[in-house]
Short mmCIF file of C-alpha atoms in Angstrom, two decimals:
data_model
loop_
_atom_site.label_atom_id
_atom_site.label_comp_id
_atom_site.label_asym_id
_atom_site.label_seq_id
_atom_site.Cartn_x
_atom_site.Cartn_y
_atom_site.Cartn_z
CA PRO A 88 0.00 0.00 0.00
CA LEU A 89 2.81 2.37 0.80
CA GLY A 90 4.47 1.67 -2.52
CA LEU A 91 1.24 2.20 -4.35
CA ALA A 92 0.68 5.48 -2.56
CA LEU A 93 4.15 6.64 -3.52
CA LEU A 94 3.48 5.71 -7.11
CA LEU A 95 0.25 7.70 -7.09
CA VAL A 96 1.94 10.73 -5.55
CA GLY A 97 4.72 10.53 -8.18
CA ALA A 98 2.20 10.32 -10.99
CA VAL A 99 0.29 13.32 -9.70
CA ALA A 100 3.51 15.34 -9.32
CA ALA A 101 4.62 14.44 -12.82
CA ALA A 102 1.23 15.36 -14.22
CA TRP A 103 1.28 18.61 -12.34
CA ALA A 104 4.82 19.37 -13.65
CA ILE A 105 3.72 18.68 -17.19
CA PHE A 106 0.67 20.87 -16.74
CA ALA A 107 2.76 23.69 -15.24
CA SER A 108 5.30 23.43 -18.06
CA ASN A 109 2.61 23.49 -20.71
CA ASN A 110 0.90 26.40 -19.01
CA LYS A 111 4.20 28.34 -18.90
CA ASP A 112 4.82 27.62 -22.62
CA ALA A 113 1.37 28.97 -23.41
CA GLU A 114 2.02 32.10 -21.35
CA ASP A 115 5.38 32.61 -23.02
CA ALA A 116 3.84 32.14 -26.44
CA GLN A 117 1.07 34.62 -25.66
CA ARG A 118 3.57 37.10 -24.31
CA SER A 119 5.74 36.83 -27.45
CA LEU A 120 2.69 37.26 -29.64
CA ASN A 121 1.44 40.24 -27.67
CA ASP A 122 4.88 41.88 -27.67
CA ALA A 123 5.14 41.46 -31.43
CA LEU A 124 1.71 42.98 -31.97
CA LYS A 125 2.53 45.84 -29.63
CA GLU A 126 5.78 46.45 -31.51
CA ALA A 127 3.86 46.41 -34.77
CA ASN A 128 1.06 48.68 -33.58
CA GLU A 129 1.63 51.04 -30.66
CA TYR A 130 5.42 51.37 -30.81
CA LEU A 131 5.52 51.72 -34.60
CA GLU A 132 2.73 54.26 -34.63
CA GLY A 133 4.56 56.34 -32.02
CA ASP A 134 7.84 56.11 -33.93
CA LEU A 135 6.24 57.15 -37.21
CA LYS A 136 4.52 60.14 -35.55
CA ALA A 137 7.82 61.23 -33.99
CA ILE A 138 9.64 60.91 -37.33
CA GLU A 139 6.92 62.92 -39.07
CA HIS A 140 7.13 65.64 -36.40
CA VAL A 141 10.92 65.88 -36.74
CA LYS A 142 10.55 66.14 -40.52
CA ASN A 143 7.94 68.93 -40.31
CA VAL A 144 10.09 70.96 -37.90
CA ALA A 145 13.17 70.52 -40.11
CA ILE A 146 11.26 71.60 -43.24
CA ALA A 147 9.80 74.67 -41.48
CA THR A 148 13.28 75.68 -40.29
CA ALA A 149 14.77 75.14 -43.75
CA LYS A 150 12.08 77.31 -45.37
CA GLU A 151 12.71 80.10 -42.86
CA ARG A 152 16.39 80.00 -43.81
CA GLY A 153 15.49 80.17 -47.50
CA GLN A 154 17.03 76.82 -48.38
CA SER A 155 16.50 75.36 -51.84
CA SER A 156 13.86 72.83 -52.89
CA ILE A 157 16.67 70.29 -53.18
CA GLU A 158 17.47 70.66 -49.47
CA LEU A 159 13.76 70.27 -48.62
CA SER A 160 13.59 67.09 -50.70
CA LYS A 161 16.66 65.72 -48.90
CA ILE A 162 14.94 66.29 -45.54
CA GLU A 163 11.91 64.35 -46.79
CA ALA A 164 14.18 61.58 -48.09
CA LYS A 165 15.87 61.27 -44.67
CA SER A 166 12.42 61.00 -43.10
CA ASN A 167 11.59 58.18 -45.56
CA VAL A 168 14.76 56.35 -44.53
CA ASP A 169 13.89 56.69 -40.81
CA LYS A 170 10.36 55.42 -41.44
CA LEU A 171 11.76 52.51 -43.40
CA LYS A 172 14.00 51.53 -40.46
CA ALA A 173 11.11 51.76 -37.96
CA ILE A 174 8.83 49.66 -40.17
CA ASP A 175 11.60 47.13 -40.67
CA LEU A 176 12.05 46.71 -36.90
CA ALA A 177 8.33 45.99 -36.47
CA ARG A 178 8.36 43.70 -39.49
CA VAL A 179 11.30 41.70 -38.09
CA ALA A 180 9.58 41.46 -34.67
CA THR A 181 6.40 39.99 -36.17
CA ALA A 182 8.36 37.62 -38.40
CA LYS A 183 10.40 36.41 -35.42
CA ALA A 184 7.23 35.75 -33.39
CA LEU A 185 5.62 33.91 -36.29
CA ASN A 186 8.66 31.65 -36.55
CA ASP A 187 8.73 30.96 -32.79
CA GLU A 188 7.88 27.27 -32.23
CA LYS A 189 6.02 27.99 -28.97
CA VAL A 190 3.87 30.64 -30.65
CA GLN A 191 3.07 28.25 -33.46
CA LYS A 192 2.05 25.46 -31.02
CA GLU A 193 0.48 27.30 -28.09
CA SER A 194 -1.21 30.46 -29.50
CA SER A 195 -4.76 30.40 -30.71
CA ALA A 196 -5.48 30.27 -34.42
CA GLU A 197 -7.22 33.65 -34.17
CA ASP A 198 -4.26 35.34 -32.50
CA TYR A 199 -1.76 33.69 -34.83
CA ASN A 200 -3.73 34.79 -37.92
CA LYS A 201 -3.96 38.30 -36.50
CA LEU A 202 -0.17 38.38 -36.21
CA LEU A 203 0.15 36.90 -39.69
CA ASP A 204 -2.09 39.61 -41.15
CA LYS A 205 -0.10 42.28 -39.37
CA ASN A 206 3.15 40.92 -40.76
CA PHE A 207 1.65 40.99 -44.25
CA ASP A 208 0.55 44.62 -43.75
CA LEU A 209 4.04 45.53 -42.56
CA GLN A 210 5.60 43.88 -45.59
CA LYS A 211 3.36 45.97 -47.85
CA GLN A 212 4.02 49.14 -45.81
CA TYR A 213 7.76 48.48 -46.04
CA GLN A 214 7.55 48.04 -49.82
CA ASP A 215 5.46 51.22 -50.19
CA GLU A 216 8.01 53.19 -48.18
CA GLN A 217 10.83 51.79 -50.32
CA ASN A 218 8.96 52.95 -53.43
CA ASN A 219 8.45 56.39 -51.88
CA LEU A 220 12.18 56.61 -51.16
CA ALA A 221 13.04 55.60 -54.73
CA VAL A 222 10.67 58.27 -56.11
CA LYS A 223 12.14 60.89 -53.78
CA GLY A 224 15.66 59.88 -54.83
CA SER A 225 14.72 60.32 -58.50
CA GLU A 226 13.14 63.67 -57.69
CA ILE A 227 16.31 64.87 -55.93
CA ARG A 228 18.47 63.78 -58.88
CA ARG A 229 16.11 65.58 -61.26
CA GLN A 230 16.17 68.73 -59.11
CA GLU A 231 19.97 68.65 -58.93
CA TYR A 232 20.15 68.22 -62.70
CA GLU A 233 17.72 71.11 -63.25
CA ALA A 234 19.70 73.23 -60.80
CA ASP A 235 22.92 72.51 -62.71
CA VAL A 236 21.29 73.40 -66.03
CA LYS A 237 19.74 76.59 -64.63
CA SER A 238 23.00 77.48 -62.91
CA TYR A 239 24.86 77.29 -66.22
CA ALA A 240 22.21 79.44 -67.91
CA ALA A 241 22.41 81.95 -65.04
CA PHE A 242 26.20 81.93 -65.30
CA GLN A 243 25.94 82.89 -68.97
CA ASP A 244 23.44 85.64 -68.08
CA ALA A 245 25.91 86.96 -65.49
CA LYS A 246 28.56 87.24 -68.18
CA VAL A 247 26.26 89.57 -70.12
CA PHE A 248 26.15 91.97 -67.17
CA GLN A 249 29.90 91.73 -66.68
CA ALA A 250 30.70 92.67 -70.29
CA ARG A 251 31.16 96.30 -71.32
CA LYS A 252 27.88 97.80 -72.54
CA GLY A 253 27.63 97.78 -76.33
CA SER A 254 30.84 95.78 -76.77
CA ILE A 255 31.36 92.70 -78.93
CA GLU A 256 32.00 90.78 -75.69
CA GLU A 257 28.53 91.74 -74.45
CA LEU A 258 26.90 90.63 -77.71
CA GLN A 259 28.80 87.31 -77.65
CA ALA A 260 27.78 86.81 -74.02
CA GLN A 261 24.14 87.37 -75.04
CA ILE A 262 24.49 84.68 -77.73
CA ASN A 263 25.95 82.24 -75.19
CA ALA A 264 23.10 83.05 -72.77
CA ILE A 265 20.49 82.43 -75.48
CA LYS A 266 22.06 79.07 -76.36
CA ALA A 267 22.25 78.10 -72.68
CA LYS A 268 18.59 79.04 -72.20
CA ARG A 269 17.64 77.03 -75.31
CA ASP A 270 19.54 73.98 -74.06
CA ALA A 271 17.96 74.34 -70.62
CA GLU A 272 14.43 74.47 -72.07
CA LEU A 273 15.06 71.40 -74.21
CA LYS A 274 16.69 69.41 -71.40
CA LEU A 275 14.11 70.35 -68.78
CA ASN A 276 11.20 69.52 -71.10
CA PRO A 277 12.12 66.11 -72.53
CA ASP A 278 8.45 65.37 -73.24
CA ALA A 279 7.97 68.45 -75.43
CA SER A 280 6.47 67.70 -78.84
CA PRO A 281 8.61 67.96 -82.01
CA GLY A 282 6.73 71.15 -82.87
CA GLU A 283 7.46 72.74 -79.49
CA ARG A 284 11.14 71.77 -79.70
CA ALA A 285 11.36 73.18 -83.23
CA LYS A 286 9.80 76.43 -82.01
CA ILE A 287 12.38 76.73 -79.22
CA GLU A 288 15.21 76.03 -81.67
CA ALA A 289 13.85 78.50 -84.26
CA GLU A 290 13.45 81.34 -81.76
CA ALA A 291 16.98 80.84 -80.43
CA ALA A 292 18.33 80.72 -84.01
CA ARG A 293 16.54 83.97 -84.89
CA GLN A 294 17.88 85.78 -81.84
CA THR A 295 21.38 84.39 -82.41
CA LEU A 296 21.37 85.41 -86.08
CA GLU A 297 20.38 88.95 -85.15
CA LEU A 298 23.13 89.18 -82.52
CA ASP A 299 25.69 87.67 -84.93
CA ASN A 300 24.74 90.44 -87.35
CA GLN A 301 25.23 93.05 -84.63
CA ILE A 302 28.68 91.61 -83.91
CA THR A 303 29.56 91.84 -87.61
CA LEU A 304 28.34 95.44 -87.74
CA LYS A 305 30.19 96.28 -84.52
CA ARG A 306 33.45 94.95 -85.99
CA LEU A 307 32.88 96.95 -89.18
CA GLU A 308 32.11 100.08 -87.16
CA ASN A 309 35.30 99.57 -85.15
CA GLN A 310 37.27 99.30 -88.41
CA LYS A 311 35.56 102.44 -89.69
CA PHE A 312 36.40 104.26 -86.46
CA LEU A 313 40.11 103.44 -86.90
CA MET A 314 39.95 104.72 -90.49
CA GLU A 315 38.36 107.97 -89.31
CA GLU A 316 41.09 108.30 -86.68
CA LYS A 317 43.69 107.95 -89.43
CA LEU A 318 41.81 110.38 -91.69
CA ALA A 319 42.06 113.06 -89.01
CA THR A 320 45.88 112.91 -89.28
CA LEU A 321 45.97 113.34 -93.08
CA LYS A 322 46.30 116.66 -94.88
CA GLU A 323 43.07 117.79 -96.49
CA GLY A 324 42.98 117.65 -100.28
CA THR A 325 45.80 115.13 -100.63
CA ILE A 326 45.61 111.83 -102.51
CA ALA A 327 46.14 109.96 -99.23
CA GLU A 328 43.13 111.76 -97.73
CA LEU A 329 40.95 110.92 -100.75
CA GLU A 330 42.00 107.27 -100.65
CA GLU A 331 41.13 107.06 -96.93
CA ARG A 332 37.77 108.72 -97.58
CA LYS A 333 37.18 106.13 -100.29
CA LYS A 334 37.86 103.30 -97.78
CA ILE A 335 35.52 104.89 -95.22
CA ALA A 336 32.75 105.23 -97.82
CA ALA A 337 33.18 101.57 -98.78
CA LYS A 338 33.04 100.52 -95.11
CA THR A 339 29.92 102.64 -94.52
CA ASN A 340 28.27 101.03 -97.53
CA GLU A 341 29.22 97.55 -96.29
CA ILE A 342 27.64 98.30 -92.89
CA GLU A 343 24.43 99.43 -94.57
CA ILE A 344 24.32 96.37 -96.83
CA LYS A 345 24.90 93.93 -93.93
CA THR A 346 22.32 95.51 -91.62
CA TYR A 347 19.90 92.83 -90.39
CA GLY A 348 16.39 92.82 -91.79
CA ILE A 349 16.72 95.04 -94.88
CA SER A 350 14.93 93.89 -98.03
CA ASP A 351 16.69 92.43 -101.06
CA GLU A 352 15.57 95.43 -103.09
CA LYS A 353 17.11 97.83 -100.57
CA ARG A 354 20.31 95.76 -100.50
CA ARG A 355 20.63 95.88 -104.32
CA ALA A 356 20.10 99.65 -104.28
CA LEU A 357 22.80 100.07 -101.63
CA ILE A 358 25.25 97.93 -103.64
CA ALA A 359 24.64 100.06 -106.73
CA GLN A 360 25.00 103.25 -104.70
CA GLY A 361 28.26 102.03 -103.18
CA ALA A 362 29.71 101.16 -106.60
CA LYS A 363 28.80 104.63 -107.87
CA GLU A 364 30.47 106.30 -104.88
CA GLN A 365 33.65 104.27 -105.41
CA GLN A 366 33.73 105.28 -109.08
CA GLU A 367 33.44 108.94 -108.08
CA PHE A 368 36.30 108.59 -105.60
CA ASP A 369 38.39 106.88 -108.30
CA ARG A 370 37.67 109.85 -110.59
CA GLN A 371 38.62 112.36 -107.91
CA ILE A 372 41.83 110.50 -107.08
CA ALA A 373 42.78 110.26 -110.77
CA ASP A 374 41.94 113.94 -111.15
CA LYS A 375 44.11 114.82 -108.16
CA LYS A 376 47.02 112.81 -109.53
CA LEU A 377 46.72 114.56 -112.93
CA GLN A 378 46.52 117.96 -111.23
CA ASN A 379 49.64 117.19 -109.19
CA GLU A 380 51.49 116.12 -112.33
CA LEU A 381 50.33 119.27 -114.14
CA ASP A 382 51.46 121.46 -111.24
CA SER A 383 54.83 119.72 -111.30
CA LEU A 384 55.17 120.34 -115.07
CA ASN A 385 54.29 124.03 -114.67
CA GLU A 386 56.90 124.32 -111.96
CA GLN A 387 59.50 122.64 -114.19
CA LEU A 388 58.53 124.99 -117.01
CA SER A 389 59.62 128.00 -114.97
CA TYR A 390 63.17 126.60 -114.90
CA ALA A 391 63.40 125.51 -118.55
CA PHE A 392 65.27 127.63 -121.14
CA GLU A 393 62.94 129.48 -123.46
CA GLY A 394 62.86 127.92 -126.91
CA SER A 395 64.65 124.75 -125.78
CA ALA A 396 63.57 121.22 -126.59
CA ARG A 397 63.04 120.72 -122.85
CA GLU A 398 60.57 123.63 -122.75
CA PHE A 399 58.73 122.24 -125.78
CA GLN A 400 58.38 118.79 -124.22
CA ILE A 401 57.16 120.18 -120.90
CA LYS A 402 54.51 122.30 -122.69
CA ALA A 403 53.38 119.29 -124.75
CA ASP A 404 53.15 117.10 -121.64
CA ALA A 405 51.23 119.84 -119.84
CA LEU A 406 48.71 120.09 -122.72
CA GLU A 407 48.21 116.30 -122.53
CA LYS A 408 47.66 116.39 -118.77
CA GLN A 409 45.17 119.24 -119.17
CA ARG A 410 43.32 117.27 -121.85
CA GLN A 411 43.06 114.29 -119.52
CA LEU A 412 41.89 116.54 -116.69
CA ASP A 413 39.19 118.09 -118.85
CA LEU A 414 38.01 114.71 -120.10
CA ASN A 415 38.04 113.34 -116.51
CA ALA A 416 35.81 116.13 -115.24
CA LYS A 417 32.48 115.12 -113.73
CA ASP A 418 29.43 114.77 -116.00
CA VAL A 419 31.34 115.46 -119.26
CA THR A 420 29.03 114.84 -122.22
CA ASP A 421 30.10 113.37 -125.54
CA SER A 422 29.74 116.75 -127.27
CA LYS A 423 31.87 118.37 -124.56
CA LYS A 424 34.52 115.68 -125.09
CA LEU A 425 34.64 116.56 -128.82
CA LEU A 426 35.21 120.23 -127.97
CA ILE A 427 37.99 119.28 -125.51
CA GLU A 428 39.73 117.12 -128.10
CA GLY A 429 39.40 119.90 -130.71
CA GLU A 430 40.85 122.53 -128.36
CA TYR A 431 43.76 120.20 -127.53
CA LEU A 432 44.63 119.62 -131.20
CA LYS A 433 44.47 123.34 -131.86
CA LYS A 434 46.92 124.09 -129.05
CA ILE A 435 49.28 121.29 -130.15
CA ARG A 436 49.36 122.74 -133.69
CA GLU A 437 50.12 126.20 -132.29
CA LEU A 438 52.91 124.70 -130.14
CA ASN A 439 54.44 122.95 -133.14
CA LYS A 440 54.53 126.29 -135.04
CA GLN A 441 56.65 127.94 -132.34
#
């Protein structure tokens, strides 16, 4: 009887130990499940609210300091990273609980499914946050690219202000600024239609062509200015002065012909006018050369012996120079030319009689 009693007591104790152990496993499993759910719900919610608050304060401060949109986007990206870490912690906690053998054996099907659903939600939340971070990263890269493009365009605009007003350097800087602006518009609007892109290109080409023309005219005007400076040093009425005036007239005509926007008819008229002016200068220069030669002959005549062959030759040469001068006079008609030739022959015959 004593042995039997001991066996009964041992059996009861063993049963009680098994019951206590099973009960403790169930409590541990429930605790693990509850902790995981708490991590996934209350703690995560608090963390996300704190991260959002920090982000809002940082953005407000950045705006007060006048920071760029790029800096604001970087603050939002950092917030995305922090949220991703918080969600990942909760996701890992639920996954760990789901893989716990005690939880799998001891928790109720309802509680286990609740934890399973929460883990699924966290997986989706984590993926959504990853996508948000990727989008924000692309946005930051786009903003940085746009900033670089706009910075280059602004740099070219700054060069315009730095150049001397009205100088070739200023005009060239304006061309560079127009090209930079065109490139910026095309790069920052990759989805623009072919027609819109062609319009941007055409407008830039028109403005550039006009400025190129101004540069050409400015160079011609600078050349003309140097000619006028030289003209001021030349003696009035000399051949050198006439030749310089001829160059200035040609340069003035070239400037008028190359002026942007004039009609073809106007350009043809200016070319004809320029040719006529050059012919008149050629006549005046030839006339001046003949007059100088005639003056030289008259001077030589004063030193020649009267009745000498030298005197005769000088007088004959002088008559020829005078004939050329008379024929070279402006607006000489054909009938006037006949009279000049007749007068010359008459004087030559008289000279031969002496």
